[in-house]
CSV table of C-alpha atoms and ligand atoms in Angstrom, one decimal:
chain,number,residue,atom,x,y,z
A,251,LYS,CA,8.8,3.3,-18.9
A,252,LEU,CA,7.1,3.4,-15.6
A,253,SER,CA,4.9,0.4,-14.7
A,254,GLU,CA,1.2,0.9,-14.8
A,255,ARG,CA,1.4,-0.1,-11.1
A,256,LEU,CA,3.8,2.9,-10.2
A,257,ALA,CA,2.0,5.0,-12.7
A,258,ALA,CA,-1.3,4.6,-10.8
A,259,VAL,CA,0.5,5.6,-7.7
A,260,ALA,CA,1.8,8.7,-9.3
A,261,SER,CA,-1.3,9.9,-10.7
A,262,PHE,CA,-2.4,10.4,-7.1
A,263,VAL,CA,0.6,12.8,-6.2
A,264,PRO,CA,-0.6,16.4,-6.1
A,265,THR,CA,1.6,18.8,-8.6
A,266,GLY,CA,4.0,20.8,-6.7
A,267,SER,CA,4.2,18.1,-4.0
A,268,THR,CA,7.5,17.3,-1.9
A,269,VAL,CA,7.7,13.6,-1.9
A,270,ALA,CA,9.2,10.7,0.1
A,271,ASP,CA,9.1,7.4,-1.5
A,272,ILE,CA,10.0,5.0,1.2
A,273,GLY,CA,11.4,1.4,-0.2
A,274,SER,CA,12.2,3.2,-3.2
A,275,ASP,CA,14.5,0.3,-4.7
A,276,HIS,CA,15.5,1.9,-8.3
A,277,ALA,CA,13.7,5.2,-7.5
A,278,TYR,CA,12.0,4.9,-10.7
A,279,LEU,CA,8.8,6.7,-9.0
A,280,PRO,CA,10.6,9.6,-7.6
A,281,CYS,CA,12.5,10.3,-10.9
A,282,TYR,CA,9.3,9.8,-12.7
A,283,LEU,CA,7.3,12.4,-10.3
A,284,ILE,CA,10.5,14.9,-11.1
A,285,HIS,CA,10.6,14.4,-14.9
A,286,GLN,CA,6.6,14.9,-15.3
A,287,LYS,CA,6.9,18.0,-13.0
A,288,ILE,CA,4.7,16.8,-10.4
A,289,ALA,CA,7.1,16.8,-7.6
A,290,THR,CA,9.6,19.8,-7.1
A,291,HIS,CA,11.8,17.8,-4.9
A,292,ALA,CA,11.8,13.9,-3.9
A,293,ILE,CA,13.5,11.7,-1.3
A,294,ALA,CA,14.2,8.1,-2.2
A,295,GLY,CA,14.6,6.1,0.9
A,296,GLU,CA,15.9,2.6,1.1
A,297,VAL,CA,16.8,0.3,4.0
A,298,VAL,CA,18.8,-2.2,2.1
A,299,LYS,CA,22.4,-1.5,0.6
A,300,GLY,CA,21.8,-3.0,-3.0
A,301,PRO,CA,18.5,-1.4,-3.9
A,302,TYR,CA,19.9,2.1,-2.2
A,303,GLU,CA,22.9,1.8,-4.7
A,304,SER,CA,20.6,1.2,-7.5
A,305,ALA,CA,18.6,4.1,-6.4
A,306,ARG,CA,21.8,6.2,-6.6
A,307,SER,CA,22.8,5.1,-9.9
A,308,GLN,CA,19.6,5.5,-11.6
A,309,VAL,CA,19.1,9.1,-10.1
A,310,GLN,CA,22.7,9.8,-11.4
A,311,GLN,CA,22.0,8.3,-14.9
A,312,GLU,CA,18.8,10.6,-15.1
A,313,GLY,CA,20.7,13.7,-14.2
A,314,LEU,CA,18.5,14.2,-11.3
A,315,THR,CA,20.9,14.3,-8.4
A,316,ASN,CA,19.8,18.2,-7.5
A,317,GLN,CA,16.0,17.2,-7.3
A,318,VAL,CA,16.2,13.4,-5.9
A,319,THR,CA,17.8,12.6,-2.7
A,320,VAL,CA,18.7,9.3,-2.0
A,321,ARG,CA,18.9,7.9,1.8
A,322,LEU,CA,19.9,4.7,3.2
A,323,ALA,CA,17.4,4.6,6.2
A,324,ASP,CA,14.6,2.6,7.6
A,325,GLY,CA,11.3,3.5,6.8
A,326,LEU,CA,10.2,7.2,7.7
A,327,GLN,CA,13.8,7.8,9.4
A,328,ALA,CA,14.9,8.9,5.9
A,329,ILE,CA,12.8,11.9,6.4
A,330,THR,CA,13.9,15.1,8.2
A,331,PRO,CA,11.7,18.1,9.2
A,332,GLU,CA,13.7,20.3,6.8
A,333,ASP,CA,12.7,18.2,4.1
A,334,GLN,CA,9.1,19.6,4.2
A,335,VAL,CA,7.8,16.5,2.9
A,336,ASP,CA,4.0,16.7,2.3
A,337,THR,CA,3.4,13.7,0.4
A,338,ILE,CA,4.6,9.8,1.2
A,339,THR,CA,4.5,7.1,-1.3
A,340,ILE,CA,5.0,3.4,-0.4
A,341,ALA,CA,4.6,0.7,-2.8
A,342,GLY,CA,5.5,-2.9,-3.7
A,343,MET,CA,5.3,-4.2,-0.2
A,344,GLY,CA,2.6,-6.3,2.1
A,345,GLY,CA,0.0,-4.2,4.0
A,346,PRO,CA,1.2,-5.2,7.3
A,347,LEU,CA,4.8,-3.9,6.5
A,348,ILE,CA,3.5,-0.7,5.0
A,349,ALA,CA,1.4,-0.3,8.4
A,350,SER,CA,4.4,-1.1,10.5
A,351,ILE,CA,6.7,1.4,8.8
A,352,LEU,CA,4.1,4.3,9.4
A,353,ALA,CA,3.6,3.3,12.9
A,354,LYS,CA,7.3,3.0,13.9
A,355,THR,CA,7.9,6.8,13.2
A,356,PRO,CA,4.7,8.7,13.9
A,357,SER,CA,6.7,12.0,14.3
A,358,ALA,CA,7.8,12.1,10.7
A,359,LEU,CA,4.1,12.4,9.5
A,360,THR,CA,3.8,15.8,11.4
A,361,ASN,CA,3.7,17.8,8.0
A,362,VAL,CA,2.4,15.0,5.9
A,363,THR,CA,-0.9,15.4,4.4
A,364,ARG,CA,-1.2,12.8,1.8
A,365,LEU,CA,-0.2,9.1,2.0
A,366,ILE,CA,-0.3,7.0,-1.3
A,367,LEU,CA,0.1,3.2,-0.4
A,368,GLN,CA,0.2,0.6,-2.8
A,369,PRO,CA,-0.2,-2.9,-0.7
A,370,ASN,CA,0.7,-6.1,-2.7
A,371,ILE,CA,-1.4,-8.0,-0.1
A,372,HIS,CA,-3.3,-7.5,3.0
A,373,ALA,CA,-4.5,-4.0,2.4
A,374,ARG,CA,-6.8,-4.5,5.6
A,375,ALA,CA,-3.8,-3.5,7.6
A,376,ILE,CA,-3.5,0.1,6.1
A,377,ARG,CA,-7.1,0.8,6.3
A,378,GLU,CA,-7.2,-0.3,10.0
A,379,TRP,CA,-3.8,1.8,10.7
A,380,ALA,CA,-5.4,4.8,9.1
A,381,MET,CA,-8.5,4.4,11.1
A,382,HIS,CA,-6.6,4.8,14.3
A,383,ASN,CA,-4.0,7.1,13.4
A,384,GLY,CA,-6.3,10.3,12.2
A,385,PHE,CA,-6.1,9.4,8.6
A,386,ALA,CA,-9.1,8.6,6.1
A,387,ILE,CA,-9.6,7.4,2.8
A,388,LEU,CA,-9.5,10.1,-0.1
A,389,ASP,CA,-9.5,7.4,-3.0
A,390,GLU,CA,-8.8,3.6,-3.6
A,391,MET,CA,-8.0,2.1,-6.9
A,392,ILE,CA,-7.7,-1.5,-7.8
A,393,MET,CA,-5.8,-2.7,-10.9
A,394,GLU,CA,-4.5,-5.5,-12.6
A,395,GLU,CA,-1.0,-5.8,-14.4
A,396,ASP,CA,0.9,-9.0,-15.6
A,397,ASP,CA,-1.8,-11.1,-13.9
A,398,LYS,CA,-1.3,-9.6,-10.6
A,399,ILE,CA,-4.0,-7.7,-8.8
A,400,TYR,CA,-2.8,-4.3,-6.8
A,401,GLU,CA,-4.5,-1.9,-4.6
A,402,VAL,CA,-3.7,1.9,-4.3
A,403,ILE,CA,-5.0,3.6,-1.0
A,404,VAL,CA,-4.7,7.3,-0.8
A,405,LEU,CA,-5.3,8.8,2.5
A,406,GLN,CA,-5.5,12.1,3.8
A,407,ARG,CA,-6.0,13.8,7.3
A,408,GLY,CA,-9.2,13.1,8.7
A,409,GLU,CA,-11.4,10.6,10.7
A,410,MET,CA,-13.3,7.6,9.5
A,411,THR,CA,-15.0,4.6,10.7
A,412,LEU,CA,-15.0,1.5,9.0
A,413,THR,CA,-17.0,-1.8,9.3
A,414,GLU,CA,-15.1,-5.0,9.1
A,415,LYS,CA,-16.4,-5.6,5.6
A,416,GLN,CA,-14.9,-1.8,4.8
A,417,LEU,CA,-11.8,-2.9,6.2
A,418,LEU,CA,-11.3,-6.1,4.4
A,419,PHE,CA,-12.7,-4.9,0.9
A,420,GLY,CA,-12.2,-1.2,0.9
A,421,PRO,CA,-15.3,1.2,1.3
A,422,LEU,CA,-14.7,2.7,-2.0
A,423,LEU,CA,-13.8,-0.4,-3.8
A,424,SER,CA,-16.7,-2.5,-2.6
A,425,GLU,CA,-18.9,0.4,-3.7
A,426,ARG,CA,-17.4,0.5,-7.3
A,427,LYS,CA,-17.0,-3.3,-8.1
A,428,ALA,CA,-14.5,-3.0,-10.7
A,429,PRO,CA,-13.7,-5.9,-12.9
A,430,ALA,CA,-10.5,-6.7,-10.9
A,431,PHE,CA,-12.0,-6.4,-7.6
A,432,ILE,CA,-14.4,-8.8,-8.6
A,433,LYS,CA,-11.8,-11.2,-9.8
A,434,LYS,CA,-9.7,-10.7,-7.0
A,435,TRP,CA,-12.3,-11.6,-4.2
A,436,GLN,CA,-13.6,-14.5,-6.3
A,437,GLY,CA,-10.1,-15.9,-6.2
A,438,GLU,CA,-9.8,-15.1,-2.5
A,439,LEU,CA,-13.2,-16.8,-2.1
A,440,ALA,CA,-12.3,-20.0,-3.8
A,441,GLN,CA,-8.9,-20.2,-1.6
A,442,TRP,CA,-11.0,-19.9,1.6
A,443,HIS,CA,-13.2,-22.6,0.5
A,444,LYS,CA,-10.4,-24.9,-0.1
A,445,ILE,CA,-8.7,-24.1,3.1
A,446,LEU,CA,-12.1,-24.8,4.9
A,447,GLU,CA,-12.4,-28.0,3.2
A,448,ALA,CA,-8.8,-29.0,4.0
A,449,ILE,CA,-9.3,-28.4,7.7
A,450,ALA,CA,-12.8,-30.2,7.8
A,451,GLN,CA,-11.4,-33.2,9.2
A,452,ALA,CA,-9.1,-31.7,11.5
A,453,GLU,CA,-9.1,-32.1,15.3
A,454,ASN,CA,-11.6,-29.8,17.0
A,455,THR,CA,-8.9,-27.5,19.1
A,456,THR,CA,-9.9,-24.1,20.3
A,457,ALA,CA,-7.6,-22.5,17.5
A,458,MET,CA,-9.0,-25.0,14.6
A,459,ILE,CA,-12.6,-23.8,15.7
A,460,GLU,CA,-11.5,-20.3,15.7
A,461,LYS,CA,-9.9,-20.6,12.4
A,462,ARG,CA,-13.1,-22.2,10.8
A,463,LYS,CA,-15.3,-19.3,12.3
A,464,GLU,CA,-13.1,-16.6,10.8
A,465,LEU,CA,-13.0,-18.3,7.5
A,466,GLN,CA,-16.6,-18.9,7.6
A,467,TYR,CA,-17.1,-15.2,8.4
A,468,LYS,CA,-15.0,-14.2,5.5
A,469,ILE,CA,-16.7,-16.3,3.1
A,470,GLU,CA,-20.3,-14.9,4.2
A,471,MET,CA,-18.6,-11.3,3.7
A,472,ALA,CA,-17.4,-12.2,0.2
A,473,GLU,CA,-20.4,-13.9,-0.9
A,474,ALA,CA,-22.3,-10.9,0.0
A,475,ILE,CA,-20.3,-8.7,-2.2
B,58,SAM,N1,8.6,0.7,-4.2
B,58,SAM,C1,9.2,0.0,-5.4
B,58,SAM,C2,8.1,-0.5,-6.2
B,58,SAM,O1,7.0,-0.4,-5.7
B,58,SAM,O2,8.3,-1.2,-7.4
B,58,SAM,C3,10.1,-1.1,-4.7
B,58,SAM,C4,9.4,-2.3,-4.0
B,58,SAM,S1,10.5,-3.5,-3.7
B,58,SAM,C5,9.4,-5.0,-3.6
B,58,SAM,C6,10.5,-3.3,-1.6
B,58,SAM,C7,11.5,-2.2,-1.5
B,58,SAM,O3,11.4,-1.9,-0.2
B,58,SAM,C8,12.8,-3.3,-1.2
B,58,SAM,O4,13.7,-2.5,-2.0
B,58,SAM,C9,13.1,-3.1,0.1
B,58,SAM,O5,14.6,-2.9,0.3
B,58,SAM,C10,12.3,-1.9,1.0
B,58,SAM,N2,12.0,-1.9,2.2
B,58,SAM,C11,11.6,-3.1,2.7
B,58,SAM,N3,11.4,-2.3,4.2
B,58,SAM,C12,11.7,-1.2,4.1
B,58,SAM,C13,12.1,-0.3,5.3
B,58,SAM,N4,11.6,-0.4,6.6
B,58,SAM,N5,12.4,1.1,5.1
B,58,SAM,C14,12.9,1.3,3.9
B,58,SAM,N6,12.9,0.3,2.6
B,58,SAM,C15,12.3,-0.9,2.8
């Protein structure tokens, strides 16, 4: 059974899509998308040999070798123009890593109309990349599973300008204020207060003054949620 986290990612994949799941590990998501008849074809990309082998044997076990192509490649290099991929999913990594994968091979995005990204931490990096690269937020979701809170960001082609507050908290998530959202930022807020306290006595170097300012700014924003 697919985790709730990956099921949430799957729920944003349009029916009839050709999907590339980058950093697919066991290829659970692409196999699910084919079984559910959501995707017609899928690529599972993996850069590490072990997970790549796991993906291959999973696809074989599920009898999906004709519908799921597993490739050993770095990021979007798993995709060729002939694949006609229109939807990319990247899940279970940090936001900065997801953003760097997207930034590294922009040519692979030419035919892509939707990106479904699930950062474990620092979702801000993804919103910032989107804002500067012709993608706009179509939807956002926040959920809790096994005591961890996950965000899903759905992007489509378009322009958007986000404020610092919207970059950090998410323009839709901060409007909807779901219970998981409140829980996440209350936790972060407590963490920031702790750090600020811990460095209160530190020497007043330029870097330290900057760090305090940044924390105070984030605390102010989070307290205003
Ligand atoms: N996407 C799956 C999920 O959400 O359950 C697996 C997440 S797993 C924590 C992250 C996977 O991304 C690892 O298997 C890792 O090898 C892969 N990965 C990391 N950087 C990558 C890159 N540049 N290109 C392809 N795969 C990558």
